[in-house]
Coordinates of C-alpha atoms and ligand atoms in Angstrom, one line a residue:
M1 CA -5.7 -21.8 19.2
S2 CA -8.8 -23.9 18.5
K3 CA -11.3 -21.2 17.4
T4 CA -10.7 -18.1 15.2
K5 CA -11.3 -14.8 17.0
Y6 CA -12.6 -11.8 15.2
I7 CA -11.4 -8.3 15.8
F8 CA -13.5 -5.5 14.3
V9 CA -12.0 -2.0 13.9
T10 CA -14.6 0.8 13.5
G11 CA -14.0 4.6 13.3
G12 CA -15.9 7.5 14.7
V13 CA -15.9 11.3 14.7
S14 CA -13.8 11.9 11.7
S15 CA -12.3 10.1 8.7
S16 CA -8.5 9.8 8.3
L17 CA -7.8 8.9 12.0
G18 CA -5.7 6.0 11.0
K19 CA -7.9 2.9 11.3
G20 CA -5.6 1.2 8.8
I21 CA -2.5 1.9 10.9
I22 CA -4.3 0.7 14.1
S23 CA -5.5 -2.5 12.4
A24 CA -2.0 -3.1 11.0
S25 CA -0.5 -2.4 14.5
I26 CA -2.8 -4.9 16.1
S27 CA -1.9 -7.4 13.5
K28 CA 1.8 -6.8 14.1
L29 CA 1.5 -7.1 17.8
L30 CA -0.5 -10.3 17.7
K31 CA 1.8 -11.8 15.1
S32 CA 4.8 -11.0 17.3
R33 CA 3.2 -12.9 20.1
G34 CA 3.2 -16.0 17.9
F35 CA -0.4 -15.9 16.6
S36 CA -1.4 -16.3 13.0
V37 CA -3.2 -13.3 11.8
T38 CA -4.9 -11.9 8.7
T39 CA -6.2 -8.4 8.2
Q40 CA -9.2 -7.4 6.0
K41 CA -10.8 -4.2 4.8
L42 CA -14.5 -3.7 4.1
D43 CA -15.0 -0.7 1.9
P44 CA -18.5 0.9 1.7
Y45 CA -18.3 2.2 -1.9
I46 CA -20.2 0.6 -4.8
N47 CA -17.2 0.2 -7.1
I48 CA -16.2 -3.4 -7.4
D49 CA -12.6 -2.5 -6.6
P50 CA -10.5 0.7 -6.5
G51 CA -8.8 -0.3 -9.8
T52 CA -11.0 2.0 -11.8
L53 CA -10.9 4.8 -9.2
N54 CA -8.9 8.0 -10.0
P55 CA -6.0 8.4 -7.5
Y56 CA -7.5 11.8 -6.7
E57 CA -10.5 9.9 -5.3
H58 CA -8.9 7.2 -3.4
G59 CA -5.1 7.4 -3.4
E60 CA -2.9 4.5 -4.6
C61 CA -4.4 1.3 -5.8
Y62 CA -2.5 -1.5 -4.1
V63 CA -1.9 -4.8 -5.9
T64 CA -1.8 -8.2 -4.1
E65 CA 0.1 -11.4 -5.1
D66 CA -3.1 -12.8 -6.6
G67 CA -3.6 -9.7 -8.7
A68 CA -6.4 -8.0 -6.8
E69 CA -6.6 -4.2 -7.1
T70 CA -7.2 -3.1 -3.6
D71 CA -7.4 -0.3 -1.0
L72 CA -4.1 1.2 0.0
D73 CA -4.7 0.1 3.6
L74 CA -3.8 -3.5 2.6
G75 CA -0.3 -2.1 1.9
H76 CA -0.1 -1.1 5.5
Y77 CA -1.2 -4.5 6.6
E78 CA 1.5 -6.2 4.6
R79 CA 4.2 -3.7 5.5
F80 CA 3.5 -4.0 9.2
S81 CA 2.8 -7.8 9.5
N82 CA 4.8 -9.1 6.6
V83 CA 1.8 -11.4 5.8
P84 CA 0.7 -11.3 2.2
T85 CA -3.0 -10.3 1.6
S86 CA -5.2 -11.5 -1.2
Q87 CA -8.4 -10.8 -3.1
A88 CA -10.4 -12.0 -0.1
N89 CA -8.8 -9.3 2.1
N90 CA -10.6 -6.4 0.4
I91 CA -14.4 -6.5 0.1
T92 CA -16.5 -3.7 -1.3
T93 CA -20.2 -3.0 -1.2
G94 CA -20.0 -3.4 -5.0
I95 CA -18.7 -7.0 -4.7
I96 CA -21.3 -7.9 -2.0
Y97 CA -24.2 -6.6 -4.1
Q98 CA -22.9 -8.0 -7.3
T99 CA -22.7 -11.5 -5.7
V100 CA -26.2 -11.3 -4.2
I101 CA -27.8 -10.0 -7.4
T102 CA -26.1 -12.7 -9.4
K103 CA -27.4 -15.3 -7.0
E104 CA -30.8 -13.8 -7.3
R105 CA -30.8 -14.0 -11.1
E106 CA -29.7 -17.6 -10.9
G107 CA -32.6 -18.4 -8.7
E108 CA -30.6 -19.3 -5.7
Y109 CA -33.0 -17.6 -3.3
L110 CA -35.9 -19.8 -4.4
G111 CA -38.4 -16.9 -4.7
E112 CA -37.6 -15.2 -1.4
T113 CA -37.6 -11.4 -1.3
V114 CA -34.0 -10.4 -1.3
Q115 CA -33.2 -7.8 1.4
V116 CA -30.3 -6.0 3.1
I117 CA -31.0 -8.1 6.2
P118 CA -30.4 -11.1 5.9
H119 CA -29.1 -11.5 2.4
I120 CA -26.6 -8.6 2.2
T121 CA -25.5 -9.1 5.8
D122 CA -25.2 -12.9 5.3
E123 CA -22.9 -12.3 2.3
I124 CA -20.8 -9.9 4.4
K125 CA -20.5 -12.4 7.3
Y126 CA -19.7 -15.1 4.8
R127 CA -16.8 -13.0 3.4
I128 CA -15.4 -12.3 6.9
M129 CA -15.6 -16.0 8.0
L130 CA -14.3 -17.3 4.6
L131 CA -11.0 -15.7 5.4
A132 CA -10.8 -17.5 8.7
N133 CA -11.8 -20.9 7.2
R134 CA -9.3 -20.5 4.3
G135 CA -6.3 -19.7 6.3
N136 CA -7.0 -21.3 9.6
Y137 CA -6.1 -18.1 11.3
D138 CA -6.1 -17.4 15.1
F139 CA -7.2 -13.9 14.5
V140 CA -9.1 -12.2 11.6
I141 CA -8.9 -8.4 11.9
T142 CA -11.6 -6.6 10.0
E143 CA -11.4 -2.9 9.4
I144 CA -14.7 -1.3 8.5
G145 CA -14.2 1.6 6.1
G146 CA -15.9 5.0 6.7
T147 CA -17.2 6.5 9.9
V148 CA -20.0 5.2 12.1
G149 CA -23.2 7.0 11.2
D150 CA -22.5 6.9 7.5
I151 CA -25.5 5.4 5.7
E152 CA -23.4 3.3 3.4
S153 CA -21.5 1.5 6.2
L154 CA -24.7 0.5 8.1
P155 CA -24.9 -3.1 6.6
Y156 CA -21.3 -3.7 7.8
I157 CA -22.1 -2.5 11.3
E158 CA -25.2 -4.7 11.3
A159 CA -23.1 -7.7 10.2
V160 CA -20.8 -7.0 13.2
R161 CA -23.8 -6.8 15.5
Q162 CA -25.0 -10.2 14.3
M163 CA -21.6 -11.8 14.5
R164 CA -21.1 -10.7 18.1
W165 CA -24.5 -12.1 19.0
E166 CA -23.7 -15.4 17.3
L167 CA -20.1 -15.8 18.4
G168 CA -20.1 -13.9 21.7
K169 CA -16.7 -13.7 23.2
D170 CA -15.0 -14.7 20.0
C171 CA -15.5 -11.2 18.8
V172 CA -14.1 -7.9 20.0
V173 CA -14.9 -4.4 18.7
V174 CA -12.2 -1.7 18.8
H175 CA -13.6 1.7 18.1
L176 CA -11.1 4.5 17.1
T177 CA -12.2 8.0 17.8
L178 CA -10.8 11.5 18.1
V179 CA -10.4 13.4 21.3
P180 CA -9.8 16.9 20.0
Y181 CA -7.8 19.6 21.9
L182 CA -9.5 22.9 22.0
A183 CA -6.8 25.5 22.3
A184 CA -9.2 28.3 23.3
A185 CA -10.5 26.2 26.2
G186 CA -7.1 24.6 26.9
E187 CA -8.8 21.3 27.2
L188 CA -9.2 17.9 25.5
K189 CA -12.9 17.2 24.7
T190 CA -14.6 13.8 25.1
K191 CA -18.0 14.7 23.8
P192 CA -17.4 13.7 20.1
T193 CA -16.2 10.3 21.4
Q194 CA -19.4 9.9 23.5
H195 CA -21.5 10.8 20.5
S196 CA -19.8 8.4 18.2
V197 CA -20.2 5.5 20.7
K198 CA -23.9 6.4 21.0
T199 CA -24.2 6.2 17.3
L200 CA -22.6 2.7 17.4
L201 CA -25.0 1.8 20.2
E202 CA -28.0 2.9 18.1
S203 CA -26.9 0.1 15.7
G204 CA -26.7 -2.3 18.6
V205 CA -22.9 -2.5 18.8
Q206 CA -21.2 -1.8 22.1
P207 CA -17.5 -1.3 21.6
D208 CA -15.2 -3.2 23.9
I209 CA -12.1 -1.0 23.5
I210 CA -11.9 2.7 22.6
V211 CA -8.7 3.9 21.0
C212 CA -8.5 7.7 21.3
R213 CA -6.5 9.7 18.7
T214 CA -5.2 12.7 20.5
E215 CA -2.4 15.3 20.2
K216 CA -2.0 15.6 24.0
H217 CA -1.8 12.9 26.7
L218 CA -5.1 11.7 28.2
S219 CA -5.2 12.0 32.0
E220 CA -6.5 9.1 34.1
N221 CA -9.5 11.2 34.9
L222 CA -10.3 11.8 31.3
K223 CA -10.0 8.1 30.6
K224 CA -12.4 7.4 33.5
K225 CA -14.8 9.9 32.1
I226 CA -14.8 8.3 28.6
A227 CA -15.1 4.8 30.3
L228 CA -18.1 5.9 32.3
F229 CA -20.0 7.5 29.4
C230 CA -19.2 4.7 27.0
N231 CA -19.7 1.6 29.1
V232 CA -16.2 0.3 29.1
S233 CA -13.6 -0.2 31.8
P234 CA -10.9 2.5 32.1
T235 CA -8.2 0.0 31.1
S236 CA -10.1 -0.3 27.8
V237 CA -9.6 3.4 27.0
I238 CA -6.4 3.4 25.0
E239 CA -4.5 6.6 24.3
C240 CA -3.2 6.9 20.7
I241 CA -1.1 10.0 20.7
D242 CA 0.2 11.6 17.4
A243 CA 3.4 9.8 16.6
E244 CA 6.6 10.9 14.8
S245 CA 6.3 8.0 12.4
I246 CA 3.5 5.5 11.7
Y247 CA 6.0 2.8 12.6
D248 CA 6.0 4.0 16.2
V249 CA 2.3 3.1 16.5
P250 CA 2.7 -0.7 17.3
L251 CA 5.1 0.1 20.1
L252 CA 2.9 2.9 21.5
M253 CA -0.1 0.6 21.3
H254 CA 1.7 -2.1 23.2
E255 CA 2.8 0.3 25.9
E256 CA -0.8 1.4 26.2
G257 CA -1.8 -2.2 26.6
L258 CA -4.0 -2.6 23.5
D259 CA -2.9 -6.1 22.6
N260 CA -3.3 -7.2 26.3
E261 CA -6.7 -5.7 26.4
I262 CA -7.8 -7.5 23.2
L263 CA -6.5 -10.9 24.5
K264 CA -8.3 -10.3 27.8
K265 CA -11.6 -9.6 26.0
V266 CA -11.4 -12.7 23.8
K267 CA -10.2 -14.8 26.7
V268 CA -7.0 -15.9 25.2
K269 CA -4.1 -16.6 27.6
C270 CA -0.7 -15.6 26.3
N271 CA 2.3 -15.4 28.5
Q272 CA 4.6 -14.5 25.6
E273 CA 5.3 -10.8 25.3
P274 CA 5.5 -9.7 21.6
D275 CA 9.0 -10.0 20.1
L276 CA 9.6 -6.5 18.8
A277 CA 13.4 -6.5 18.8
D278 CA 13.7 -6.3 15.0
W279 CA 11.0 -3.6 14.8
E280 CA 12.9 -1.6 17.4
K281 CA 16.2 -2.0 15.5
F282 CA 14.4 -0.8 12.4
L283 CA 13.1 2.3 14.2
Y284 CA 16.5 3.0 15.7
K285 CA 18.1 3.0 12.3
L286 CA 15.2 5.1 10.9
K287 CA 15.6 7.8 13.6
N288 CA 19.4 7.8 13.7
P289 CA 20.5 8.3 10.1
K290 CA 24.2 8.7 9.4
C291 CA 23.7 10.6 6.2
E292 CA 21.1 12.2 4.0
V293 CA 20.2 11.9 0.3
S294 CA 17.7 13.7 -1.9
I295 CA 15.7 11.6 -4.3
G296 CA 13.3 13.1 -6.9
L297 CA 10.0 11.4 -7.4
V298 CA 8.8 12.4 -10.8
G299 CA 5.1 11.9 -11.3
K300 CA 1.8 13.6 -12.1
Y301 CA 0.1 13.1 -8.8
V302 CA 2.7 14.7 -6.6
E303 CA 0.3 17.0 -4.9
L304 CA -1.6 14.0 -3.6
K305 CA -0.2 12.6 -0.4
D306 CA -1.5 9.1 -0.9
A307 CA -1.0 8.6 -4.6
Y308 CA 2.5 7.1 -4.3
K309 CA 2.0 5.7 -0.8
S310 CA 3.9 2.4 -1.3
I311 CA 6.8 4.1 -3.1
N312 CA 7.2 6.6 -0.2
E313 CA 7.0 3.8 2.4
S314 CA 9.6 1.8 0.4
F315 CA 11.9 4.7 0.7
V316 CA 11.4 4.8 4.5
H317 CA 12.3 1.1 4.7
A318 CA 15.3 1.5 2.3
G319 CA 16.5 4.6 4.2
A320 CA 16.5 2.7 7.5
A321 CA 18.2 -0.3 5.9
N322 CA 21.0 2.1 4.8
Q323 CA 20.8 4.2 7.9
A324 CA 20.2 7.2 5.7
K325 CA 17.6 9.9 5.7
V326 CA 15.9 9.9 2.4
N327 CA 14.4 13.2 1.5
V328 CA 11.9 12.6 -1.3
R329 CA 11.5 15.7 -3.4
L330 CA 8.2 15.6 -5.4
V331 CA 8.7 16.8 -9.0
H332 CA 5.6 17.4 -11.0
S333 CA 6.2 15.8 -14.4
E334 CA 4.0 18.3 -16.2
T335 CA 6.3 21.1 -15.1
V336 CA 9.6 19.6 -16.4
N337 CA 10.9 20.5 -19.9
D338 CA 14.1 20.7 -21.8
S339 CA 14.9 24.3 -20.7
N340 CA 14.3 23.8 -17.0
A341 CA 15.3 20.2 -16.3
A342 CA 18.7 21.1 -14.9
E343 CA 17.2 23.6 -12.6
K344 CA 14.2 21.4 -11.5
L345 CA 16.4 18.4 -10.9
A346 CA 19.4 20.1 -9.5
G347 CA 20.9 18.6 -6.4
L348 CA 19.2 15.2 -6.7
D349 CA 21.2 12.1 -5.8
G350 CA 18.7 9.8 -7.5
I351 CA 15.6 10.1 -9.7
L352 CA 12.6 7.8 -9.6
V353 CA 10.1 8.0 -12.4
A354 CA 6.7 6.9 -11.2
P355 CA 4.1 4.5 -12.6
G356 CA 0.9 5.9 -14.2
F357 CA -1.7 5.8 -16.9
G358 CA -2.6 8.3 -19.6
H359 CA -0.7 10.9 -21.5
R360 CA -0.5 13.8 -19.0
G361 CA 3.0 14.5 -17.8
I362 CA 4.7 11.9 -20.1
E363 CA 7.1 14.4 -21.9
G364 CA 8.3 15.7 -18.5
K365 CA 9.0 12.2 -17.4
I366 CA 11.0 11.5 -20.6
T367 CA 13.0 14.7 -20.1
A368 CA 13.8 13.8 -16.5
I369 CA 15.0 10.4 -17.6
Q370 CA 17.3 12.0 -20.3
Y371 CA 18.7 14.2 -17.6
A372 CA 19.4 11.2 -15.3
R373 CA 20.9 9.2 -18.2
E374 CA 23.2 11.9 -19.5
N375 CA 24.4 13.1 -16.1
G376 CA 25.0 9.7 -14.5
I377 CA 22.4 10.2 -11.8
P378 CA 21.0 6.9 -10.3
F379 CA 17.6 6.2 -11.9
L380 CA 14.8 3.8 -11.1
G381 CA 11.9 3.6 -13.5
I382 CA 8.8 1.8 -12.3
C383 CA 6.3 0.4 -14.8
L384 CA 5.4 3.6 -16.9
G385 CA 8.7 5.0 -15.6
M386 CA 10.5 2.0 -17.3
Q387 CA 8.4 2.4 -20.5
C388 CA 9.4 6.1 -20.6
A389 CA 13.0 5.1 -20.3
V390 CA 12.7 2.9 -23.3
V391 CA 11.0 5.7 -25.3
E392 CA 13.7 8.2 -24.2
F393 CA 16.5 5.8 -25.3
G394 CA 14.8 5.2 -28.6
R395 CA 14.4 8.9 -29.4
H396 CA 17.7 10.2 -28.2
V397 CA 20.2 7.4 -28.5
L398 CA 18.8 5.3 -31.3
G399 CA 17.6 8.3 -33.3
M400 CA 14.0 7.1 -33.7
E401 CA 12.2 10.4 -33.8
G402 CA 8.7 10.2 -32.4
A403 CA 9.3 6.8 -30.8
N404 CA 6.5 6.2 -28.3
S405 CA 4.2 3.8 -26.5
T406 CA 1.1 3.1 -28.4
E407 CA -0.8 4.0 -25.3
F408 CA 0.0 7.6 -26.2
D409 CA 0.5 7.6 -29.9
K410 CA -1.3 4.9 -31.9
T411 CA 0.3 5.9 -35.2
T412 CA 3.9 6.3 -34.1
G413 CA 6.5 5.1 -36.6
Y414 CA 8.4 3.4 -33.7
P415 CA 6.0 1.6 -31.3
V416 CA 8.8 0.7 -28.9
I417 CA 6.2 0.0 -26.1
D418 CA 3.1 -1.8 -27.4
M419 CA 0.1 -3.6 -26.2
M420 CA 0.4 -7.4 -25.6
E421 CA -1.5 -9.5 -28.1
M422 CA -3.6 -11.1 -25.4
Q423 CA -4.6 -7.7 -24.0
K424 CA -5.9 -6.5 -27.4
K425 CA -9.0 -8.6 -27.3
I426 CA -10.2 -7.2 -23.9
S427 CA -12.5 -4.2 -24.0
G428 CA -14.0 -3.6 -20.5
M429 CA -12.2 -1.6 -17.8
G430 CA -11.2 -3.0 -14.4
G431 CA -9.2 -6.1 -13.8
T432 CA -8.3 -6.3 -17.5
M433 CA -4.5 -5.8 -17.1
R434 CA -1.6 -8.0 -16.4
L435 CA -2.1 -8.1 -12.7
G436 CA -0.4 -9.7 -9.7
A437 CA 2.7 -11.8 -9.3
Y438 CA 4.7 -13.2 -12.3
P439 CA 8.0 -14.9 -12.3
C440 CA 11.1 -13.3 -13.9
R441 CA 14.5 -14.7 -14.6
L442 CA 17.5 -12.5 -14.1
K443 CA 20.6 -12.5 -16.3
K444 CA 23.8 -13.5 -14.4
G445 CA 26.4 -10.8 -14.4
S446 CA 23.8 -8.0 -14.4
K447 CA 23.4 -5.4 -11.7
V448 CA 19.9 -6.7 -10.8
F449 CA 21.4 -10.2 -10.3
D450 CA 23.8 -8.8 -7.8
I451 CA 21.1 -6.9 -6.1
Y452 CA 18.6 -9.8 -5.7
H453 CA 21.4 -12.4 -5.3
T454 CA 19.2 -14.9 -7.1
E455 CA 18.3 -15.9 -10.6
N456 CA 14.5 -16.4 -10.2
I457 CA 12.3 -13.7 -8.7
S458 CA 8.6 -13.0 -8.6
E459 CA 7.2 -9.5 -8.7
R460 CA 3.7 -7.8 -8.9
H461 CA 2.4 -6.2 -12.0
R462 CA -0.3 -3.8 -13.1
H463 CA -0.1 -2.8 -16.7
R464 CA -1.3 -3.4 -20.3
Y465 CA 1.7 -2.4 -22.4
E466 CA 5.1 -4.1 -22.8
F467 CA 8.5 -3.6 -24.3
N468 CA 8.1 -4.4 -28.1
N469 CA 10.6 -7.2 -28.8
A470 CA 10.9 -6.2 -32.4
Y471 CA 13.3 -3.5 -31.2
L472 CA 15.2 -5.6 -28.6
E473 CA 18.3 -6.3 -30.7
K474 CA 18.7 -2.6 -31.6
Y475 CA 18.4 -1.6 -28.0
Q476 CA 20.8 -4.2 -26.7
K477 CA 23.5 -3.3 -29.3
A478 CA 23.3 0.3 -28.2
G479 CA 23.6 -0.6 -24.4
M480 CA 20.1 -0.9 -23.1
I481 CA 20.0 -4.5 -22.0
A482 CA 17.1 -6.7 -21.1
V483 CA 18.3 -8.2 -17.8
G484 CA 15.0 -9.7 -16.6
I485 CA 12.7 -11.8 -18.7
N486 CA 9.4 -13.5 -18.2
E487 CA 10.4 -16.7 -20.1
K488 CA 6.9 -18.1 -20.5
D489 CA 5.6 -15.1 -22.5
N490 CA 8.9 -13.8 -23.6
L491 CA 8.4 -10.4 -22.0
V492 CA 11.1 -7.9 -21.1
E493 CA 10.6 -7.2 -17.4
I494 CA 13.8 -5.3 -16.5
V495 CA 16.2 -3.1 -18.5
E496 CA 19.6 -1.8 -17.5
L497 CA 21.9 0.7 -19.1
K498 CA 25.5 -0.3 -19.7
G499 CA 28.1 2.3 -18.7
H500 CA 25.8 4.2 -16.4
P501 CA 26.4 4.0 -12.6
W502 CA 22.9 2.9 -11.8
F503 CA 20.1 3.0 -14.3
I504 CA 17.3 0.4 -14.0
G505 CA 13.8 0.2 -15.3
V506 CA 11.3 -2.4 -14.1
Q507 CA 8.0 -3.3 -15.7
F508 CA 6.7 -4.5 -12.3
H509 CA 6.0 -2.7 -9.0
P510 CA 8.7 -3.5 -6.4
E511 CA 7.1 -1.0 -4.0
F512 CA 4.2 -3.4 -3.3
K513 CA 6.6 -6.0 -1.8
S514 CA 8.7 -3.8 0.5
T515 CA 7.9 -4.4 4.2
V516 CA 9.6 -3.4 7.5
A517 CA 10.9 -7.0 7.9
N518 CA 11.9 -7.3 4.2
T519 CA 13.1 -4.0 2.6
H520 CA 12.9 -4.4 -1.1
P521 CA 16.4 -5.1 -2.5
L522 CA 15.9 -2.7 -5.5
F523 CA 14.9 0.2 -3.2
K524 CA 17.7 -0.6 -0.8
A525 CA 20.3 -0.7 -3.7
F526 CA 18.8 2.4 -5.3
V527 CA 19.2 4.4 -2.0
K528 CA 22.7 3.0 -1.7
A529 CA 23.5 4.2 -5.2
A530 CA 22.1 7.7 -4.3
I531 CA 24.4 7.7 -1.2
D532 CA 27.4 6.9 -3.4
Q533 CA 26.3 9.6 -5.8
S534 CA 26.1 12.1 -3.0
S535 CA 29.5 11.3 -1.6
K536 CA 31.0 11.5 -5.1
K537 CA 29.5 15.0 -5.5
K538 CA 30.9 16.0 -2.1
S539 CA 34.4 14.8 -2.8
A540 CA 34.3 16.5 -6.2
K541 CA 33.3 19.8 -4.4
G542 CA 36.1 19.2 -1.9
K543 CA 38.7 18.8 -4.6
K544 CA 37.5 22.0 -6.3
A545 CA 37.8 24.0 -3.1
Ligands
LIG1 N1 0.1 2.8 -18.5 C1 1.1 1.8 -18.6 C2 0.5 0.4 -19.0 O1 -0.7 0.2 -18.9 C3 1.9 1.6 -17.3 C4 1.0 1.2 -16.1 C5 1.7 1.5 -14.8 O2 2.6 2.3 -14.6 N2 1.2 0.8 -13.7 O3 1.2 -0.4 -19.4

């Protein structure tokens, strides 16, 4: 395709309608038709990135290959399209203003009055088009965070208006709204959609396609009504009915004709139907499991649906890959202690100890790990989860009482997890960690080597603390082996326990690299180990009976 086309996804009526999933689905559908696509999120908050945001505020912070701390929607984009994102795929109002103000201080505006229009909007447009220029993409999909009518997203909507004016048919605006069902009236209501389109029109943006989130099917008449009130053709009113799984959405959107409608609007001819055979195979396996396992997710944010988003989705991928239903049981780390561990963790076929920052819930995580280690339950520790496994082993196997990470106890006699020398000099918050992809070499003969089937891997990181190599020899002698090493900086990236059925701790975040097309090998193997554990339990029970 000669010229890049821009697809903007806006949202109306309510937040949490799933703009991220719609954007990811569009990207999946266009990619499966053979186009090159990238997906971007514009976030209206003033933080530079979500790295410093509390998960209570914003859910998980997703990390890209190039080490950007980004919105969790980028995780959806990658999981659906299997195309890696980067720093440039997540722009915040904070970044835009910081750039413009820095330019102003450097005198780049030559004495002009610096204003929202054109300076802020120019910077927004530059960031959208930069993505196209860099990757030479056929399509750039830009999701605008927030809901139309929000004061803070106005500059983004204005940038969309300008781009449409300047690029004409190379732009298409997809507006996602809610068509609520009023049980008392027994009817679906279109008024909120009409109002949200009016709000967009006030900013000079006429949507081309309206995607309607709904819990009941939209009749042809209702679609016609929305079309009439919102100045679009009835074929541009797309039903988006509540789905059993987010992974159904690309197929549903294709059935409803969303990708066709987009191609029509930007005048791109494409005779190739999307190739969704692998996607359908994945969904078949997901929906037709042959067995079930229970895996405990031990963390301190378990009451938050989005805090461990990528971990939960990795389990969905790994479940499908094993044709098993993975029931993830959330275990609040603050509630686990020595006297209730057996009861809290009873019946689990695997235990995952989650990443995290700060002291809260640490002792519960350590107790859960001790339980998994002593009872031969498959264990996966991610980042802080791996660090806790090292602390646990130090305290209970090596007899180092009070062993700890210096993140939690600066004066511990056994600092088995400690800050890297290069991190000690950094004082500010945000982007000051070991972030993004780093290479790791696996030891031949280890479990992880068999899992990855290769010696050299690359995984994404987000942490400040590391295994303290001063203790390495002691650990290895006692059976906790460093099986993955970053050779350049001599850092332990993976530990494995000898004599345990499946006990692996990783300093990196495998969950950020699991996609529908490429289930992460560690998650796949972990679920397989949980299945083995569950059948072992069943056959032991059978023998007893
Ligand atoms: N808090 C730990 C560190 O900074 C672990 C971080 C994490 O789990 N992502 O090293």
